[in-house]
Coordinates of C-alpha atoms (C1' of nucleotides) in Angstrom, one line a residue:
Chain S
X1 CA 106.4 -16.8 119.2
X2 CA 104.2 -17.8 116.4
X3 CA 104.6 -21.7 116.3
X4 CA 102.0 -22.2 113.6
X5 CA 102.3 -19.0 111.5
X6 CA 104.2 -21.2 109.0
X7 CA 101.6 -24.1 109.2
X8 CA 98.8 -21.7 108.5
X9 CA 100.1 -19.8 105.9
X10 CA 101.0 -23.0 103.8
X11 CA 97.7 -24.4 104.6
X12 CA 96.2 -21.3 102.8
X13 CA 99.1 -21.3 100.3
X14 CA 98.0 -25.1 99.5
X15 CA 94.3 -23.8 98.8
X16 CA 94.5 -20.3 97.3
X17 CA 98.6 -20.3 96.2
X18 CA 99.7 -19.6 92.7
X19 CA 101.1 -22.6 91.2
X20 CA 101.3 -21.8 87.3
X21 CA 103.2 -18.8 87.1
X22 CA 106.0 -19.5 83.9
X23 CA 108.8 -19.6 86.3
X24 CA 107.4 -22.6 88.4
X25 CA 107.7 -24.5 85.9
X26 CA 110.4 -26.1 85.3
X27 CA 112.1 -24.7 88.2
X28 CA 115.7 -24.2 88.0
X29 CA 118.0 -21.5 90.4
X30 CA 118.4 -20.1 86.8
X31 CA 114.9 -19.6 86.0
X32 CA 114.6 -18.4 89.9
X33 CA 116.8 -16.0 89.5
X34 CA 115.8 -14.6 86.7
X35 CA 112.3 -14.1 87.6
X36 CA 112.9 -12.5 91.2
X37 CA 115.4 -9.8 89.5
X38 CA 112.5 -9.1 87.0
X39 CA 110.0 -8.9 89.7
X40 CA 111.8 -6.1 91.6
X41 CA 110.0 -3.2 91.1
X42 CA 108.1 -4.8 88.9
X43 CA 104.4 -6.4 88.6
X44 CA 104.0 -10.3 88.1
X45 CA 101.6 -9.5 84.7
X46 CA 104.2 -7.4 83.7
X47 CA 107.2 -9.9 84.1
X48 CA 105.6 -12.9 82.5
X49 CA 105.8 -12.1 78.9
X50 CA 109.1 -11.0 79.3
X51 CA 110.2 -14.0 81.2
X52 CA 109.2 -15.9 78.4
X53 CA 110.8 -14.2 75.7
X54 CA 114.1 -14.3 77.8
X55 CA 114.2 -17.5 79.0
X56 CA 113.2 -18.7 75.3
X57 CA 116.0 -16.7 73.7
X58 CA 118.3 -17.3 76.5
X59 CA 117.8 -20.5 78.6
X60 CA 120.5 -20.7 80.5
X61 CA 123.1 -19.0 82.5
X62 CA 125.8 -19.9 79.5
X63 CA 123.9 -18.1 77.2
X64 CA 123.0 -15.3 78.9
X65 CA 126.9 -14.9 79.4
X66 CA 127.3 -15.0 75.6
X67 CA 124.9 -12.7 74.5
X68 CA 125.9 -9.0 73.8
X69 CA 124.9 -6.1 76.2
X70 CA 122.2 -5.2 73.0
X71 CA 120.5 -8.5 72.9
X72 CA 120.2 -8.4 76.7
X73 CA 118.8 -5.0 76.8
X74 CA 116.7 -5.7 73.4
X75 CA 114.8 -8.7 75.7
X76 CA 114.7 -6.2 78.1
X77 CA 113.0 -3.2 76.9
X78 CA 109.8 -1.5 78.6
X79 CA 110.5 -3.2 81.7
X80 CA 112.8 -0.6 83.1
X81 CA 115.4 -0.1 85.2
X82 CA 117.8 -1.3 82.8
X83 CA 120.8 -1.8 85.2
X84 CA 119.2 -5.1 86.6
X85 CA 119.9 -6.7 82.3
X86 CA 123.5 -5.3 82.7
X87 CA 123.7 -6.6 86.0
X88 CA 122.6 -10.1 85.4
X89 CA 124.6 -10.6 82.7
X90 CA 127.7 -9.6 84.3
X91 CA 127.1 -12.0 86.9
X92 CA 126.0 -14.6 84.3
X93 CA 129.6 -13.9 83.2
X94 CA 131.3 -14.2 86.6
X95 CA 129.5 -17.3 87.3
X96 CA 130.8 -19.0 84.2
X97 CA 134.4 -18.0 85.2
X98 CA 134.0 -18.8 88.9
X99 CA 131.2 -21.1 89.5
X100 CA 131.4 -23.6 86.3
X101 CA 128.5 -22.0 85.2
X102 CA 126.2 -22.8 87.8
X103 CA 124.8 -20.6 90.6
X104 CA 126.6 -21.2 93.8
X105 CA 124.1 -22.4 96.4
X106 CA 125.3 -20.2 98.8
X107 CA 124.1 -17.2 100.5
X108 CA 127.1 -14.6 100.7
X109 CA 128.4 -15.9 97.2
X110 CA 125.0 -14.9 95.5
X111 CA 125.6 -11.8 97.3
X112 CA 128.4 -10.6 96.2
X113 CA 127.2 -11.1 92.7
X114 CA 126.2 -7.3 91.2
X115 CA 122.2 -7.3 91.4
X116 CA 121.4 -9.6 94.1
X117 CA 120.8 -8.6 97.8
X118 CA 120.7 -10.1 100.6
X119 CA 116.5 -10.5 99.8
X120 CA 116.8 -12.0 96.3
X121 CA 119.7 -14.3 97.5
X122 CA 117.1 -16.0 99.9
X123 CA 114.9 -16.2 97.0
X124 CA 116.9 -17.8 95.3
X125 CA 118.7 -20.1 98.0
X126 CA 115.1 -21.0 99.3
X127 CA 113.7 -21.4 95.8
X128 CA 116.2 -22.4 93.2
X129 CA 117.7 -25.1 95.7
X130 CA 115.1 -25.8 99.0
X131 CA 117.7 -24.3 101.3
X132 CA 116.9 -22.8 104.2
X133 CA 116.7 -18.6 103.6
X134 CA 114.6 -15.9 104.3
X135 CA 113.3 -13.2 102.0
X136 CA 112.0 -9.7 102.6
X137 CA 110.8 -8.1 99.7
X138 CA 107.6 -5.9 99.5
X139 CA 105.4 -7.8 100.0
X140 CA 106.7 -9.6 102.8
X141 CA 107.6 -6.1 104.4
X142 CA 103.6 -5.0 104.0
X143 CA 102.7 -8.3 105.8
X144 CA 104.6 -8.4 108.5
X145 CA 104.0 -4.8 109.3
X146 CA 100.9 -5.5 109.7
X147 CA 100.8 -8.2 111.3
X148 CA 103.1 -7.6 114.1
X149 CA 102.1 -3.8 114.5
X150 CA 105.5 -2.5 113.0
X151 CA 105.3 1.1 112.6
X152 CA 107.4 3.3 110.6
X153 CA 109.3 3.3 106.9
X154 CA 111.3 0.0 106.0
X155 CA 113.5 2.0 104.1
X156 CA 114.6 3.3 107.9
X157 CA 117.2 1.1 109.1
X158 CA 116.0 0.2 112.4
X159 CA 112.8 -0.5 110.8
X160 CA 114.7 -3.1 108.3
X161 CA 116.1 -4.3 110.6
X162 CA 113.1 -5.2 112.8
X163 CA 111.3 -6.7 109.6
X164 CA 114.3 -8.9 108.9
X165 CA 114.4 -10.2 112.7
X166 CA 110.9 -11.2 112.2
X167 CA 111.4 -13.0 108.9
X168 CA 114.4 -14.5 109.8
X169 CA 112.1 -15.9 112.9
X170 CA 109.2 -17.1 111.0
X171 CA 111.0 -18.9 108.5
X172 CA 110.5 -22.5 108.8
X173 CA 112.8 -25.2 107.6
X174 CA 110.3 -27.8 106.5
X175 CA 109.2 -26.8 102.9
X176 CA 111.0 -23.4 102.9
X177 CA 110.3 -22.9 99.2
X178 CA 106.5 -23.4 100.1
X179 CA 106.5 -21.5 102.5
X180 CA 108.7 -18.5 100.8
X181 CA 106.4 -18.3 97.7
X182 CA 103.5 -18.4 100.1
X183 CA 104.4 -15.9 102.2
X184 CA 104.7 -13.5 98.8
X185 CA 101.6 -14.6 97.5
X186 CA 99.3 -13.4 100.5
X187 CA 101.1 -10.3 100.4
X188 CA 100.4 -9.8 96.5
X189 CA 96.7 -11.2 96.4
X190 CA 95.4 -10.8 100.5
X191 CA 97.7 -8.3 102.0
X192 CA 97.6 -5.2 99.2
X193 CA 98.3 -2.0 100.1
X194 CA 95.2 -0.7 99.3
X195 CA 91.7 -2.2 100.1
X196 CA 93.6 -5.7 102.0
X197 CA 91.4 -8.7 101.7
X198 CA 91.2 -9.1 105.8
X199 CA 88.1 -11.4 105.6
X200 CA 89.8 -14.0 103.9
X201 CA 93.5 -13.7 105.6
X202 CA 94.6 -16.5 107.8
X203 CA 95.9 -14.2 110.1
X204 CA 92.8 -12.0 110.8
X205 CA 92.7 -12.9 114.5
X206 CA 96.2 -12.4 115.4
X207 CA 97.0 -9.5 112.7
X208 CA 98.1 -6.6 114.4
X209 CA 97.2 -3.4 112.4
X210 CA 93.4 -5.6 111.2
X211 CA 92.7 -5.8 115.4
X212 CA 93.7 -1.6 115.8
X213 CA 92.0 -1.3 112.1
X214 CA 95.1 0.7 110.6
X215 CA 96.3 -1.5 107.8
X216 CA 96.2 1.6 105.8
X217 CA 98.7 3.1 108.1
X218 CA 100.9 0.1 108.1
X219 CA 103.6 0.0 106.5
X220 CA 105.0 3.6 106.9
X221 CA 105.2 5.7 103.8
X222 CA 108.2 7.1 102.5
X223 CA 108.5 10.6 103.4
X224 CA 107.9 12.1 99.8
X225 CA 110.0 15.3 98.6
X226 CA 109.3 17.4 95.1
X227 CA 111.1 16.4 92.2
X228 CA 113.0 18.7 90.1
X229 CA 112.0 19.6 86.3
X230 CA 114.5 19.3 83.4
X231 CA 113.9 20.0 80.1
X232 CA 115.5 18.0 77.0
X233 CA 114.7 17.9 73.1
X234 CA 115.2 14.5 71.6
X235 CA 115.4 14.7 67.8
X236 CA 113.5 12.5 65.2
X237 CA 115.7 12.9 62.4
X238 CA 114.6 11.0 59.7
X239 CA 116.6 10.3 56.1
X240 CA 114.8 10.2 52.8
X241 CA 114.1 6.5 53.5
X242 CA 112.1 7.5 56.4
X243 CA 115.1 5.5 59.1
X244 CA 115.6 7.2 62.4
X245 CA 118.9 8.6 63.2
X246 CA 120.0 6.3 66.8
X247 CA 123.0 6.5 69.0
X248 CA 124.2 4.3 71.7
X249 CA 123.9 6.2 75.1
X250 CA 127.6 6.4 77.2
X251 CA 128.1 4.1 80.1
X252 CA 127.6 7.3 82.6
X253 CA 124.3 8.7 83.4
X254 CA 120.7 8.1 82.2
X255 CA 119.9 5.2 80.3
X256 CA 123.8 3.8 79.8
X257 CA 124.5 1.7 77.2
X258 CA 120.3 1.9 76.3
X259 CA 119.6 3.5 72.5
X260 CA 118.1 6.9 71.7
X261 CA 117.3 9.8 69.6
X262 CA 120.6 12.1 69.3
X263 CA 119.6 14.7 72.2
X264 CA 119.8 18.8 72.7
X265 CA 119.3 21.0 75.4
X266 CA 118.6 23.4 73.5
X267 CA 116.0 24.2 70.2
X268 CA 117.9 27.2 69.2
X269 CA 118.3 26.9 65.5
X270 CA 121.9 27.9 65.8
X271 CA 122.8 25.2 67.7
X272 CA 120.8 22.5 66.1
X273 CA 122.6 23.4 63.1
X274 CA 126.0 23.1 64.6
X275 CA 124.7 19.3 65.8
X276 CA 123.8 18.7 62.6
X277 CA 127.2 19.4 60.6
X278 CA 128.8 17.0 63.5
X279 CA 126.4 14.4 62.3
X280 CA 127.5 15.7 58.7
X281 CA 123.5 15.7 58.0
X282 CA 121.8 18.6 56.0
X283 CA 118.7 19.3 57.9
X284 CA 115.0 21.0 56.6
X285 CA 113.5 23.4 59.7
X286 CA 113.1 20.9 62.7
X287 CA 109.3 20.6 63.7
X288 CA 108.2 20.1 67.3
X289 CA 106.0 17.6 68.0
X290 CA 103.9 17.8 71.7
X291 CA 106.0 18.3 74.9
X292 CA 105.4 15.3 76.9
X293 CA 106.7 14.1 80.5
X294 CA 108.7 11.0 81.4
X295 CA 108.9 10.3 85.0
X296 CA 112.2 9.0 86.5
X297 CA 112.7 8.3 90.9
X298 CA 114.2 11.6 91.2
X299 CA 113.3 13.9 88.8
X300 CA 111.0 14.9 85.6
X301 CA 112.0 15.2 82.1
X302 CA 109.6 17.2 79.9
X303 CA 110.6 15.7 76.6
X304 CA 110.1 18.0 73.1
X305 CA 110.2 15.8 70.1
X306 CA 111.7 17.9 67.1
X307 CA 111.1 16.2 64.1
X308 CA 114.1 16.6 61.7
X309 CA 114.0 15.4 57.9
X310 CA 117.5 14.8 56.7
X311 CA 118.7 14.6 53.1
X312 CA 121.4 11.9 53.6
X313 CA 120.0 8.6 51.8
X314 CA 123.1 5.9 52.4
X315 CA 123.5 4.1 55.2
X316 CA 127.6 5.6 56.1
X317 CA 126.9 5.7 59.9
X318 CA 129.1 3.0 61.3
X319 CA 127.9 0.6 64.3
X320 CA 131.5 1.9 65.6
X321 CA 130.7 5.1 66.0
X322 CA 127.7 4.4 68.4
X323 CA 125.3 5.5 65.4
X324 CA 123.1 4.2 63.3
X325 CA 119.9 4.3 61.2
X326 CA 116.9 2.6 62.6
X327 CA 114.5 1.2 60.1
X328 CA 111.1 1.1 61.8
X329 CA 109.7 -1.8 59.1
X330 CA 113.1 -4.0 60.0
X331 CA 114.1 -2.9 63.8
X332 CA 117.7 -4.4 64.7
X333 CA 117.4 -5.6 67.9
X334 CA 118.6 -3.0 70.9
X335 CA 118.1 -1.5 73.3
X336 CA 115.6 1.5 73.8
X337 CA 113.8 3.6 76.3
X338 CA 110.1 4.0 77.0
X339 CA 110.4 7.5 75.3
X340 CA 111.9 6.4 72.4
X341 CA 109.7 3.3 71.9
X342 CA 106.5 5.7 72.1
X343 CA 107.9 8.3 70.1
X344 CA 108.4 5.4 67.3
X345 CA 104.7 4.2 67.9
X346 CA 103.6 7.8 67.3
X347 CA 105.3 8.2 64.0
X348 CA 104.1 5.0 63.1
X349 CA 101.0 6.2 63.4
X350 CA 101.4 9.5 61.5
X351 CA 102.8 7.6 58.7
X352 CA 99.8 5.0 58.6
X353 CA 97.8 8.4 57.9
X354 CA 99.4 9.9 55.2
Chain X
dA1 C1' 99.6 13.3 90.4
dA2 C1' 101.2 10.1 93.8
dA3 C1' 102.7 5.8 95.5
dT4 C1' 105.3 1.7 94.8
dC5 C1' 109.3 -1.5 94.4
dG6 C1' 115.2 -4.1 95.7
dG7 C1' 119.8 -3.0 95.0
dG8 C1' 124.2 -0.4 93.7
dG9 C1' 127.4 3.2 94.5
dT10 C1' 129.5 6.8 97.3
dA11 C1' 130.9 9.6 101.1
Chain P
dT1 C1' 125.7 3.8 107.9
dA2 C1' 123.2 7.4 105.4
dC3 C1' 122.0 9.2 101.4
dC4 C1' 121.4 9.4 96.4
dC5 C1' 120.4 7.1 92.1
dA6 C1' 117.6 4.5 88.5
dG7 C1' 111.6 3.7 85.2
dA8 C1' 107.3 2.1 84.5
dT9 C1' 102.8 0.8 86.2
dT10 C1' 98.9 1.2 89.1
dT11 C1' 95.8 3.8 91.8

DNA sequence: AAATCGGGGTA
DNA sequence: TACCCAGATTT
């Protein structure tokens, strides 16, 4: 089909490649692994400080099994989508159990652990252990639309499947970790969605979509749909020490298992006062603070901050109880949300003021 | 404000 | 298999 597509994309990869990013260093399926779950849906310059706090807390898969479902979501907060920290530590468990603590260098067993698909197994399988394997992630997907002229959404089935048919064909079997971190590259730094660097691509001549000129068609957008509203009040409820009362979310719904401020759907003093004998607090007149959005895939939360000072001075909130005072000089290290992180900042700030 | 990004869970 | 769900950043 293509016989040198491979030979021409390493040639570029051997000129333009990036070669220092933290997890190609020391290259382990460990540190593979935990990189490409951290990259999904995520930016390289976001990843790399947190790669290197986690990998410096917790370098290896034994460790990672250890740690509590806090720690893990403590090294793992701002990055989002928090399920991927629960994941990987559940399968950093189940590899312990059933794999002597090493990562099986298989395809369909790193499948079946919770996190990985069939994409970031061939990550790993190509780049952890220089085993044949092909990736498709979003990159890859952009690129090869293009370049073969493959119309429509990828998140369409037939149009998966055609991508995979093609990656699964193009993958060599001489330096397939080359060749797999090459293929991503030009897709991050040539192949953008917007604005592609076409004058510079090895492909230009052959690319489909840079010969017909619609690269900015290619791939095929999502079709979009409107996202619902919901309203929440999240309260700051501070005791006379200035801590910030915190409770461990349930396992169910948004943000499981992820700390927050105690939340109500309603500001009707009635009700927050009934919250506030459960909490067996006595509460001065809540003050709202500016309404602000959070954005999640399918929905938006417009977020009221009520600010809430509190008489309550000792610390008789047990860890048990999924509670507990959070002292913004000496955070304990959990788990928290982007709202609740920024809402901290912000009284920071007030209190720097006054 | 809109687009993006890989995988899990469920019917 | 089809569809719904989960966040933060970049454009």
């Amino acid at each position: 089909m293509q016989p040198d597509f491979s030979a021409r994309l390493l040639n570029w990869y051997d000129q333009y490649g990036r070669k220092n990013l933290p997890w190609q260093q020391q290259v382990t399926p460990y540190r593979v692994w935990l990189s490409e779950i951290m990259l999904q849906q995520t930016q390289v310059n976001t990843v790399i400080p947190y790669f290197e706090k986690f990998t410096q807390r917790l370098p290896t898969i034994s460790a990672l099994a250890q740690a509590s479902e806090d720690e893990v979501l403590h090294l793992w907060t701002g990055l989002g989508y928090y399920a991927r920290a629960r994941n990987l530590r559940k399968s950093a468990q189940l590899i312990k159990a059933n794999y002597q603590g090493e990562l099986p260098a298989e395809l369909t067993a790193l499948e079946a652990l919770p996190g990985i698909g069939r994409s970031t197994a061939g990550a790993i399988m190509a780049l952890g252990f220089h085993k044949q394997a092909t990736i498709l992630d979003g990159n890859v997907k952009r690129l090869l639309a293009r370049y073969f002229g493959i119309s429509g959404w990828p998140g369409q089935t037939a149009v998966a499947r055609a991508l995979w048919e093609k990656a699964e064909t193009l993958t060599p079997d001489q330096r397939v970790a080359e060749y797999t971190q090459a293929i991503m590259d030009i897709g991050a730094t040539l192949c953008t969605r917007s604005k592609p660097q076409c004058t510079n691509c090895p492909f230009k001549a052959d690319c489909s979509a840079h010969q017909n000129g619609n690269t900015a068609d290619l791939p095929g957008k999502k079709p979009k749909k409107k996202m619902p509203v919901k309203t929440t009040y999240l309260l700051l409820m501070e005791n006379s020490q200035g801590e910030l009362l915190l409770e461990k979310r349930p396992p169910n719904g948004i943000w499981p298992g992820l700390w927050s401020f105690p939340e109500s759907a309603t500001d009707d003093p009635a009700t927050l006062l009934g919250l506030f004998q459960q909490y067996g607090l006595e509460a001065q007149t809540p003050q709202a603070l500016a309404t602000f959005r959070h954005t999640f895939t399918h929905f938006h939360l417009e977020i009221t901050p009520l600010q809430v000072k509190c008489q309550q001075t000792q610390h008789q909130l047990r860890e048990a109880n999924q509670k507990i005072w959070y002292d913004l000089a000496q955070p304990v290290e959990i788990g928290l949300t982007r709202p609740v992180t920024r809402l901290m900042t912000e009284l920071k700030l007030q209190r720097d003021k006054s």
